[in-house]
Amino acid sequence: MRFGRNYRFTFGQGSTAKIIEPPISCVFSAEKTMKSEANQLDISLYNLLDPPYKSELDRDYTPAELAVGYGDDLDVIFRGNVIISKTLREGADFVTKMVVLDGGKALLGGFVSQTVKDKGEAVKALLAGLPEVSKGVVAETPELSRPRVLVGSTAQLFGSVLGPGQEFFIDNEQAFVLGKYDVREGYAPVVSAETGLIGTPEADKNELTFVTMLNPAIKLGGLVKLETVFTHYLDGIYKVKAITISGDTDGDDWSQLVVCIKAPNYEVPRG
């Protein structure tokens, strides 16, 4: 692997789970946003000795996760459910291509039918209606003015109980509700030339965008601390709103495009 880059891709459950690591070549890409939509990972694995059989993936839920890093220091960058897997011949190679959705089962099939009395009951019922998803950081939502009947798609109903500026999203099979300046944790990894910043960050009126080497410590809805050499006026604490990931174990690509907003007065909700 070039420059110490490393990965581990795992799919399946229990004793039947398969772990793919170097020297198997791998190409992947994913776009992660704070929208109530399933984020998607596309991954291609080259010349597997034991490609997955269709029967291994013909299940209601086939978990998968991609961990990346450097040397032996790996961390999960994408977790979800395999929805497509096929092995094709491309020239001299046999390529296994998979599509993994983060929270796909929950967002596409989650359903709630329950009467709730207050916001606590509403959020609890909605979280229970997200199969294969656990609770992340959930900010307090507005109080209900009266008991309410929740019936329908969990994702759509979540949108109806949020307060102004709040967003519901799923990241690595965890559900989050965050306000505009709420963040999932107080840790802010430093983004600088020394830690992998590539080129010069670009800013407009509302957002800042930068490219860095793949860094699993940069999380959706989390913080980063930007430290630049020539654009100190951009330095500061930001909240991550979107991450576009791409990697090629045999090529040059091993980076992520990050979109964020200034967040000097951030808060970490207790929920």
PDB file of C-alpha atoms in Angstrom:
ATOM      1  CA  MET A   1       0.000   0.000   0.000  1.00  0.00           C
ATOM      2  CA  ARG A   2       1.281   3.460  -0.923  1.00  0.00           C
ATOM      3  CA  PHE A   3       2.381   5.890   1.815  1.00  0.00           C
ATOM      4  CA  GLY A   4       1.241   3.529   4.563  1.00  0.00           C
ATOM      5  CA  ARG A   5      -2.411   3.762   3.502  1.00  0.00           C
ATOM      6  CA  ASN A   6      -4.541   0.867   4.669  1.00  0.00           C
ATOM      7  CA  TYR A   7      -8.156  -0.335   4.660  1.00  0.00           C
ATOM      8  CA  ARG A   8     -10.410  -3.114   5.916  1.00  0.00           C
ATOM      9  CA  PHE A   9     -13.811  -3.909   4.394  1.00  0.00           C
ATOM     10  CA  THR A  10     -16.101  -6.272   6.304  1.00  0.00           C
ATOM     11  CA  PHE A  11     -19.483  -7.605   5.211  1.00  0.00           C
ATOM     12  CA  GLY A  12     -21.847 -10.272   6.496  1.00  0.00           C
ATOM     13  CA  GLN A  13     -22.850 -11.358   9.985  1.00  0.00           C
ATOM     14  CA  GLY A  14     -21.317 -13.513  12.677  1.00  0.00           C
ATOM     15  CA  SER A  15     -19.226 -16.488  11.621  1.00  0.00           C
ATOM     16  CA  THR A  16     -20.082 -15.942   7.939  1.00  0.00           C
ATOM     17  CA  ALA A  17     -18.691 -12.383   7.867  1.00  0.00           C
ATOM     18  CA  LYS A  18     -15.875 -11.797   5.384  1.00  0.00           C
ATOM     19  CA  ILE A  19     -12.956  -9.436   5.897  1.00  0.00           C
ATOM     20  CA  ILE A  20     -11.211  -7.970   2.843  1.00  0.00           C
ATOM     21  CA  GLU A  21      -7.787  -6.367   3.326  1.00  0.00           C
ATOM     22  CA  PRO A  22      -4.634  -5.656   1.310  1.00  0.00           C
ATOM     23  CA  PRO A  23      -3.129  -6.943  -0.895  1.00  0.00           C
ATOM     24  CA  ILE A  24      -6.634  -6.965  -2.474  1.00  0.00           C
ATOM     25  CA  SER A  25      -6.950  -3.756  -4.504  1.00  0.00           C
ATOM     26  CA  CYS A  26      -9.887  -1.518  -3.639  1.00  0.00           C
ATOM     27  CA  VAL A  27     -11.541   1.598  -5.087  1.00  0.00           C
ATOM     28  CA  PHE A  28     -14.319   3.379  -3.196  1.00  0.00           C
ATOM     29  CA  SER A  29     -16.347   6.594  -3.055  1.00  0.00           C
ATOM     30  CA  ALA A  30     -19.105   7.944  -0.832  1.00  0.00           C
ATOM     31  CA  GLU A  31     -20.960  11.185  -0.207  1.00  0.00           C
ATOM     32  CA  LYS A  32     -22.221  11.836   3.312  1.00  0.00           C
ATOM     33  CA  THR A  33     -24.651  14.668   4.084  1.00  0.00           C
ATOM     34  CA  MET A  34     -26.825  15.787   6.998  1.00  0.00           C
ATOM     35  CA  LYS A  35     -30.034  15.073   5.108  1.00  0.00           C
ATOM     36  CA  SER A  36     -32.724  12.549   5.988  1.00  0.00           C
ATOM     37  CA  GLU A  37     -31.574  10.403   3.077  1.00  0.00           C
ATOM     38  CA  ALA A  38     -29.476   7.233   2.982  1.00  0.00           C
ATOM     39  CA  ASN A  39     -25.823   8.025   2.291  1.00  0.00           C
ATOM     40  CA  GLN A  40     -24.234   5.642  -0.203  1.00  0.00           C
ATOM     41  CA  LEU A  41     -20.887   3.883  -0.512  1.00  0.00           C
ATOM     42  CA  ASP A  42     -19.752   2.425  -3.854  1.00  0.00           C
ATOM     43  CA  ILE A  43     -16.855   0.002  -3.520  1.00  0.00           C
ATOM     44  CA  SER A  44     -14.990  -2.181  -6.026  1.00  0.00           C
ATOM     45  CA  LEU A  45     -12.779  -5.073  -4.929  1.00  0.00           C
ATOM     46  CA  TYR A  46     -10.375  -6.645  -7.417  1.00  0.00           C
ATOM     47  CA  ASN A  47      -9.765 -10.359  -7.915  1.00  0.00           C
ATOM     48  CA  LEU A  48     -11.232 -11.744  -4.720  1.00  0.00           C
ATOM     49  CA  LEU A  49     -10.275 -15.362  -4.151  1.00  0.00           C
ATOM     50  CA  ASP A  50     -13.758 -16.026  -2.751  1.00  0.00           C
ATOM     51  CA  PRO A  51     -16.320 -13.558  -4.200  1.00  0.00           C
ATOM     52  CA  PRO A  52     -19.627 -13.454  -2.297  1.00  0.00           C
ATOM     53  CA  TYR A  53     -22.334 -15.770  -3.518  1.00  0.00           C
ATOM     54  CA  LYS A  54     -25.747 -14.303  -4.182  1.00  0.00           C
ATOM     55  CA  SER A  55     -27.193 -16.427  -1.358  1.00  0.00           C
ATOM     56  CA  GLU A  56     -24.844 -14.739   1.123  1.00  0.00           C
ATOM     57  CA  LEU A  57     -26.377 -11.360   0.397  1.00  0.00           C
ATOM     58  CA  ASP A  58     -30.011 -12.355  -0.238  1.00  0.00           C
ATOM     59  CA  ARG A  59     -31.009 -11.375   3.264  1.00  0.00           C
ATOM     60  CA  ASP A  60     -33.126  -8.683   4.826  1.00  0.00           C
ATOM     61  CA  TYR A  61     -30.017  -7.027   6.248  1.00  0.00           C
ATOM     62  CA  THR A  62     -26.361  -7.637   5.349  1.00  0.00           C
ATOM     63  CA  PRO A  63     -24.148  -5.290   7.385  1.00  0.00           C
ATOM     64  CA  ALA A  64     -20.946  -3.874   5.934  1.00  0.00           C
ATOM     65  CA  GLU A  65     -18.337  -1.399   7.083  1.00  0.00           C
ATOM     66  CA  LEU A  66     -15.269   0.251   5.609  1.00  0.00           C
ATOM     67  CA  ALA A  67     -12.378   1.237   7.871  1.00  0.00           C
ATOM     68  CA  VAL A  68      -9.443   3.256   6.566  1.00  0.00           C
ATOM     69  CA  GLY A  69      -6.273   4.743   7.960  1.00  0.00           C
ATOM     70  CA  TYR A  70      -2.519   4.453   7.955  1.00  0.00           C
ATOM     71  CA  GLY A  71      -0.449   1.481   9.067  1.00  0.00           C
ATOM     72  CA  ASP A  72      -2.340  -0.422  11.757  1.00  0.00           C
ATOM     73  CA  ASP A  73      -4.364   2.632  12.850  1.00  0.00           C
ATOM     74  CA  LEU A  74      -7.768   2.103  11.203  1.00  0.00           C
ATOM     75  CA  ASP A  75     -11.166   3.594  12.008  1.00  0.00           C
ATOM     76  CA  VAL A  76     -14.612   3.098  10.473  1.00  0.00           C
ATOM     77  CA  ILE A  77     -15.462   5.703   7.863  1.00  0.00           C
ATOM     78  CA  PHE A  78     -18.690   4.126   6.529  1.00  0.00           C
ATOM     79  CA  ARG A  79     -21.166   1.587   7.921  1.00  0.00           C
ATOM     80  CA  GLY A  80     -24.390   0.355   6.365  1.00  0.00           C
ATOM     81  CA  ASN A  81     -26.281  -2.412   4.561  1.00  0.00           C
ATOM     82  CA  VAL A  82     -25.279  -4.100   1.288  1.00  0.00           C
ATOM     83  CA  ILE A  83     -28.061  -3.645  -1.263  1.00  0.00           C
ATOM     84  CA  ILE A  84     -26.219  -4.573  -4.482  1.00  0.00           C
ATOM     85  CA  SER A  85     -23.340  -6.975  -5.125  1.00  0.00           C
ATOM     86  CA  LYS A  86     -22.117  -8.285  -8.462  1.00  0.00           C
ATOM     87  CA  THR A  87     -18.862  -9.658  -9.852  1.00  0.00           C
ATOM     88  CA  LEU A  88     -17.923  -8.701 -13.411  1.00  0.00           C
ATOM     89  CA  ARG A  89     -14.952  -9.288 -15.650  1.00  0.00           C
ATOM     90  CA  GLU A  90     -13.120  -6.130 -16.701  1.00  0.00           C
ATOM     91  CA  GLY A  91     -10.173  -6.986 -18.930  1.00  0.00           C
ATOM     92  CA  ALA A  92      -7.884  -9.293 -16.977  1.00  0.00           C
ATOM     93  CA  ASP A  93      -9.595  -8.521 -13.654  1.00  0.00           C
ATOM     94  CA  PHE A  94     -12.648  -9.872 -11.882  1.00  0.00           C
ATOM     95  CA  VAL A  95     -14.224  -6.948 -10.057  1.00  0.00           C
ATOM     96  CA  THR A  96     -16.725  -7.320  -7.229  1.00  0.00           C
ATOM     97  CA  LYS A  97     -18.837  -4.180  -7.010  1.00  0.00           C
ATOM     98  CA  MET A  98     -21.016  -3.408  -4.012  1.00  0.00           C
ATOM     99  CA  VAL A  99     -23.406  -0.627  -3.066  1.00  0.00           C
ATOM    100  CA  VAL A 100     -23.860   0.001   0.663  1.00  0.00           C
ATOM    101  CA  LEU A 101     -26.543   2.285   2.125  1.00  0.00           C
ATOM    102  CA  ASP A 102     -26.075   3.879   5.536  1.00  0.00           C
ATOM    103  CA  GLY A 103     -29.427   3.624   7.317  1.00  0.00           C
ATOM    104  CA  GLY A 104     -31.068   2.420   4.111  1.00  0.00           C
ATOM    105  CA  LYS A 105     -33.318  -0.118   5.801  1.00  0.00           C
ATOM    106  CA  ALA A 106     -34.413   2.436   8.396  1.00  0.00           C
ATOM    107  CA  LEU A 107     -35.031   5.307   5.992  1.00  0.00           C
ATOM    108  CA  LEU A 108     -36.680   3.249   3.265  1.00  0.00           C
ATOM    109  CA  GLY A 109     -38.651   0.822   5.418  1.00  0.00           C
ATOM    110  CA  GLY A 110     -38.989   2.437   8.845  1.00  0.00           C
ATOM    111  CA  PHE A 111     -42.640   2.773   9.945  1.00  0.00           C
ATOM    112  CA  VAL A 112     -44.369   4.112  13.055  1.00  0.00           C
ATOM    113  CA  SER A 113     -47.947   3.792  14.268  1.00  0.00           C
ATOM    114  CA  GLN A 114     -48.337   5.158  17.786  1.00  0.00           C
ATOM    115  CA  THR A 115     -50.071   7.832  19.852  1.00  0.00           C
ATOM    116  CA  VAL A 116     -47.672   9.974  21.886  1.00  0.00           C
ATOM    117  CA  LYS A 117     -48.317  12.461  24.669  1.00  0.00           C
ATOM    118  CA  ASP A 118     -45.145  14.563  24.663  1.00  0.00           C
ATOM    119  CA  LYS A 119     -41.871  15.185  22.823  1.00  0.00           C
ATOM    120  CA  GLY A 120     -40.036  12.534  24.818  1.00  0.00           C
ATOM    121  CA  GLU A 121     -42.499   9.845  23.773  1.00  0.00           C
ATOM    122  CA  ALA A 122     -42.447  11.106  20.186  1.00  0.00           C
ATOM    123  CA  VAL A 123     -38.669  10.898  19.822  1.00  0.00           C
ATOM    124  CA  LYS A 124     -38.549   7.511  21.581  1.00  0.00           C
ATOM    125  CA  ALA A 125     -41.225   6.108  19.244  1.00  0.00           C
ATOM    126  CA  LEU A 126     -39.487   7.441  16.157  1.00  0.00           C
ATOM    127  CA  LEU A 127     -36.091   6.057  17.167  1.00  0.00           C
ATOM    128  CA  ALA A 128     -37.726   2.672  17.769  1.00  0.00           C
ATOM    129  CA  GLY A 129     -39.101   2.869  14.229  1.00  0.00           C
ATOM    130  CA  LEU A 130     -35.609   2.926  12.689  1.00  0.00           C
ATOM    131  CA  PRO A 131     -34.585  -0.728  12.273  1.00  0.00           C
ATOM    132  CA  GLU A 132     -30.866  -1.554  12.564  1.00  0.00           C
ATOM    133  CA  VAL A 133     -30.092   1.998  13.730  1.00  0.00           C
ATOM    134  CA  SER A 134     -28.968   3.038  17.219  1.00  0.00           C
ATOM    135  CA  LYS A 135     -29.369   6.390  18.970  1.00  0.00           C
ATOM    136  CA  GLY A 136     -26.621   8.959  18.494  1.00  0.00           C
ATOM    137  CA  VAL A 137     -26.776  12.509  19.855  1.00  0.00           C
ATOM    138  CA  VAL A 138     -30.376  13.758  19.833  1.00  0.00           C
ATOM    139  CA  ALA A 139     -31.079  17.379  20.750  1.00  0.00           C
ATOM    140  CA  GLU A 140     -34.304  18.337  22.486  1.00  0.00           C
ATOM    141  CA  THR A 141     -37.185  18.863  20.082  1.00  0.00           C
ATOM    142  CA  PRO A 142     -40.101  21.294  20.625  1.00  0.00           C
ATOM    143  CA  GLU A 143     -42.794  20.260  23.097  1.00  0.00           C
ATOM    144  CA  LEU A 144     -46.044  18.938  21.626  1.00  0.00           C
ATOM    145  CA  SER A 145     -49.048  21.176  22.214  1.00  0.00           C
ATOM    146  CA  ARG A 146     -51.324  18.114  22.550  1.00  0.00           C
ATOM    147  CA  PRO A 147     -51.190  14.320  22.141  1.00  0.00           C
ATOM    148  CA  ARG A 148     -50.462  13.272  18.591  1.00  0.00           C
ATOM    149  CA  VAL A 149     -50.945  10.188  16.451  1.00  0.00           C
ATOM    150  CA  LEU A 150     -47.768   9.246  14.564  1.00  0.00           C
ATOM    151  CA  VAL A 151     -48.515   7.072  11.546  1.00  0.00           C
ATOM    152  CA  GLY A 152     -46.300   6.664   8.482  1.00  0.00           C
ATOM    153  CA  SER A 153     -42.692   6.760   7.337  1.00  0.00           C
ATOM    154  CA  THR A 154     -40.343   7.280  10.272  1.00  0.00           C
ATOM    155  CA  ALA A 155     -38.013   9.566   8.308  1.00  0.00           C
ATOM    156  CA  GLN A 156     -40.853  11.844   7.189  1.00  0.00           C
ATOM    157  CA  LEU A 157     -42.382  11.935  10.664  1.00  0.00           C
ATOM    158  CA  PHE A 158     -39.040  12.873  12.195  1.00  0.00           C
ATOM    159  CA  GLY A 159     -39.034  15.975  10.032  1.00  0.00           C
ATOM    160  CA  SER A 160     -42.433  16.963  11.403  1.00  0.00           C
ATOM    161  CA  VAL A 161     -41.295  17.064  15.056  1.00  0.00           C
ATOM    162  CA  LEU A 162     -38.073  19.025  14.577  1.00  0.00           C
ATOM    163  CA  GLY A 163     -37.616  22.596  15.698  1.00  0.00           C
ATOM    164  CA  PRO A 164     -36.353  25.511  13.565  1.00  0.00           C
ATOM    165  CA  GLY A 165     -32.862  24.835  12.247  1.00  0.00           C
ATOM    166  CA  GLN A 166     -32.792  21.226  13.459  1.00  0.00           C
ATOM    167  CA  GLU A 167     -31.744  18.378  11.161  1.00  0.00           C
ATOM    168  CA  PHE A 168     -32.320  14.630  11.408  1.00  0.00           C
ATOM    169  CA  PHE A 169     -29.762  12.374   9.747  1.00  0.00           C
ATOM    170  CA  ILE A 170     -28.132   8.956  10.017  1.00  0.00           C
ATOM    171  CA  ASP A 171     -24.371   8.457  10.073  1.00  0.00           C
ATOM    172  CA  ASN A 172     -22.762   5.029  10.371  1.00  0.00           C
ATOM    173  CA  GLU A 173     -26.105   3.521  11.448  1.00  0.00           C
ATOM    174  CA  GLN A 174     -26.621   6.058  14.233  1.00  0.00           C
ATOM    175  CA  ALA A 175     -29.499   8.549  14.308  1.00  0.00           C
ATOM    176  CA  PHE A 176     -28.786  12.196  15.112  1.00  0.00           C
ATOM    177  CA  VAL A 177     -30.887  15.310  15.659  1.00  0.00           C
ATOM    178  CA  LEU A 178     -28.802  18.491  15.748  1.00  0.00           C
ATOM    179  CA  GLY A 179     -29.569  22.195  15.669  1.00  0.00           C
ATOM    180  CA  LYS A 180     -27.644  24.573  13.427  1.00  0.00           C
ATOM    181  CA  TYR A 181     -24.720  24.954  15.838  1.00  0.00           C
ATOM    182  CA  ASP A 182     -25.165  21.682  17.739  1.00  0.00           C
ATOM    183  CA  VAL A 183     -22.383  19.117  17.245  1.00  0.00           C
ATOM    184  CA  ARG A 184     -22.084  15.424  18.066  1.00  0.00           C
ATOM    185  CA  GLU A 185     -19.006  15.866  20.294  1.00  0.00           C
ATOM    186  CA  GLY A 186     -16.642  18.551  21.490  1.00  0.00           C
ATOM    187  CA  TYR A 187     -13.465  17.074  19.997  1.00  0.00           C
ATOM    188  CA  ALA A 188     -12.128  19.072  17.044  1.00  0.00           C
ATOM    189  CA  PRO A 189      -9.357  17.368  15.019  1.00  0.00           C
ATOM    190  CA  VAL A 190      -6.827  19.835  13.635  1.00  0.00           C
ATOM    191  CA  VAL A 191      -6.871  20.272   9.862  1.00  0.00           C
ATOM    192  CA  SER A 192      -3.556  21.691   8.664  1.00  0.00           C
ATOM    193  CA  ALA A 193      -0.789  21.024   6.172  1.00  0.00           C
ATOM    194  CA  GLU A 194       0.854  18.806   8.799  1.00  0.00           C
ATOM    195  CA  THR A 195      -2.296  16.673   9.232  1.00  0.00           C
ATOM    196  CA  GLY A 196      -3.118  16.294   5.529  1.00  0.00           C
ATOM    197  CA  LEU A 197      -4.705  19.518   4.257  1.00  0.00           C
ATOM    198  CA  ILE A 198      -4.415  19.661   0.456  1.00  0.00           C
ATOM    199  CA  GLY A 199      -4.391  23.018  -1.290  1.00  0.00           C
ATOM    200  CA  THR A 200      -6.119  26.153  -0.010  1.00  0.00           C
ATOM    201  CA  PRO A 201      -9.600  26.157   1.592  1.00  0.00           C
ATOM    202  CA  GLU A 202     -12.297  28.049  -0.292  1.00  0.00           C
ATOM    203  CA  ALA A 203     -14.948  30.134   1.435  1.00  0.00           C
ATOM    204  CA  ASP A 204     -18.143  31.847   0.377  1.00  0.00           C
ATOM    205  CA  LYS A 205     -20.636  33.786   2.457  1.00  0.00           C
ATOM    206  CA  ASN A 206     -22.013  30.772   4.328  1.00  0.00           C
ATOM    207  CA  GLU A 207     -19.703  27.781   3.880  1.00  0.00           C
ATOM    208  CA  LEU A 208     -16.072  26.753   3.793  1.00  0.00           C
ATOM    209  CA  THR A 209     -14.753  23.865   1.680  1.00  0.00           C
ATOM    210  CA  PHE A 210     -11.416  22.116   1.930  1.00  0.00           C
ATOM    211  CA  VAL A 211      -9.731  18.907   0.773  1.00  0.00           C
ATOM    212  CA  THR A 212      -7.667  16.709   3.039  1.00  0.00           C
ATOM    213  CA  MET A 213      -6.168  13.243   3.061  1.00  0.00           C
ATOM    214  CA  LEU A 214      -8.643  10.654   4.336  1.00  0.00           C
ATOM    215  CA  ASN A 215      -9.123  11.205   8.054  1.00  0.00           C
ATOM    216  CA  PRO A 216     -11.787   9.166   9.914  1.00  0.00           C
ATOM    217  CA  ALA A 217     -11.556  11.614  12.843  1.00  0.00           C
ATOM    218  CA  ILE A 218     -13.462  14.155  10.710  1.00  0.00           C
ATOM    219  CA  LYS A 219     -17.096  13.216  11.278  1.00  0.00           C
ATOM    220  CA  LEU A 220     -20.422  14.380   9.912  1.00  0.00           C
ATOM    221  CA  GLY A 221     -21.975  16.798  12.392  1.00  0.00           C
ATOM    222  CA  GLY A 222     -18.670  17.061  14.253  1.00  0.00           C
ATOM    223  CA  LEU A 223     -16.051  19.765  14.607  1.00  0.00           C
ATOM    224  CA  VAL A 224     -12.759  20.575  12.925  1.00  0.00           C
ATOM    225  CA  LYS A 225     -10.133  23.157  13.823  1.00  0.00           C
ATOM    226  CA  LEU A 226      -8.683  24.732  10.688  1.00  0.00           C
ATOM    227  CA  GLU A 227      -5.094  26.010  10.799  1.00  0.00           C
ATOM    228  CA  THR A 228      -3.690  27.401   7.539  1.00  0.00           C
ATOM    229  CA  VAL A 229      -0.346  28.866   6.503  1.00  0.00           C
ATOM    230  CA  PHE A 230      -1.410  31.704   4.201  1.00  0.00           C
ATOM    231  CA  THR A 231      -5.130  32.261   4.937  1.00  0.00           C
ATOM    232  CA  HIS A 232      -5.204  32.848   8.674  1.00  0.00           C
ATOM    233  CA  TYR A 233      -8.462  34.785   8.356  1.00  0.00           C
ATOM    234  CA  LEU A 234     -10.128  31.426   7.640  1.00  0.00           C
ATOM    235  CA  ASP A 235      -8.679  29.717  10.710  1.00  0.00           C
ATOM    236  CA  GLY A 236     -11.060  28.654  13.437  1.00  0.00           C
ATOM    237  CA  ILE A 237     -13.632  26.124  14.586  1.00  0.00           C
ATOM    238  CA  TYR A 238     -16.108  24.716  12.048  1.00  0.00           C
ATOM    239  CA  LYS A 239     -19.009  22.263  12.011  1.00  0.00           C
ATOM    240  CA  VAL A 240     -18.879  19.580   9.301  1.00  0.00           C
ATOM    241  CA  LYS A 241     -21.986  19.523   7.083  1.00  0.00           C
ATOM    242  CA  ALA A 242     -20.930  17.156   4.279  1.00  0.00           C
ATOM    243  CA  ILE A 243     -18.052  14.829   3.387  1.00  0.00           C
ATOM    244  CA  THR A 244     -17.238  13.353  -0.029  1.00  0.00           C
ATOM    245  CA  ILE A 245     -14.848  10.409   0.305  1.00  0.00           C
ATOM    246  CA  SER A 246     -12.768   8.751  -2.414  1.00  0.00           C
ATOM    247  CA  GLY A 247      -9.939   6.245  -2.346  1.00  0.00           C
ATOM    248  CA  ASP A 248      -7.893   4.026  -4.639  1.00  0.00           C
ATOM    249  CA  THR A 249      -5.379   1.711  -2.990  1.00  0.00           C
ATOM    250  CA  ASP A 250      -3.291   1.493  -6.164  1.00  0.00           C
ATOM    251  CA  GLY A 251      -3.762   5.053  -7.421  1.00  0.00           C
ATOM    252  CA  ASP A 252      -3.267   8.621  -6.236  1.00  0.00           C
ATOM    253  CA  ASP A 253      -6.725   9.196  -4.798  1.00  0.00           C
ATOM    254  CA  TRP A 254      -6.999   8.980  -1.000  1.00  0.00           C
ATOM    255  CA  SER A 255      -8.851  12.121   0.001  1.00  0.00           C
ATOM    256  CA  GLN A 256     -12.026  13.748   1.220  1.00  0.00           C
ATOM    257  CA  LEU A 257     -13.807  16.978   0.345  1.00  0.00           C
ATOM    258  CA  VAL A 258     -15.314  18.585   3.448  1.00  0.00           C
ATOM    259  CA  VAL A 259     -18.027  21.262   3.560  1.00  0.00           C
ATOM    260  CA  CYS A 260     -18.499  23.092   6.859  1.00  0.00           C
ATOM    261  CA  ILE A 261     -19.837  26.217   8.536  1.00  0.00           C
ATOM    262  CA  LYS A 262     -18.268  28.498  11.139  1.00  0.00           C
ATOM    263  CA  ALA A 263     -19.206  27.322  14.633  1.00  0.00           C
ATOM    264  CA  PRO A 264     -17.448  29.422  17.307  1.00  0.00           C
ATOM    265  CA  ASN A 265     -20.356  29.037  19.753  1.00  0.00           C
ATOM    266  CA  TYR A 266     -21.106  25.354  19.269  1.00  0.00           C
ATOM    267  CA  GLU A 267     -23.008  23.201  21.765  1.00  0.00           C
ATOM    268  CA  VAL A 268     -23.054  19.458  22.429  1.00  0.00           C
ATOM    269  CA  PRO A 269     -26.645  18.404  23.267  1.00  0.00           C
ATOM    270  CA  ARG A 270     -27.096  16.158  26.280  1.00  0.00           C
ATOM    271  CA  GLY A 271     -29.513  13.829  24.511  1.00  0.00           C
TER     272      GLY A 271
END
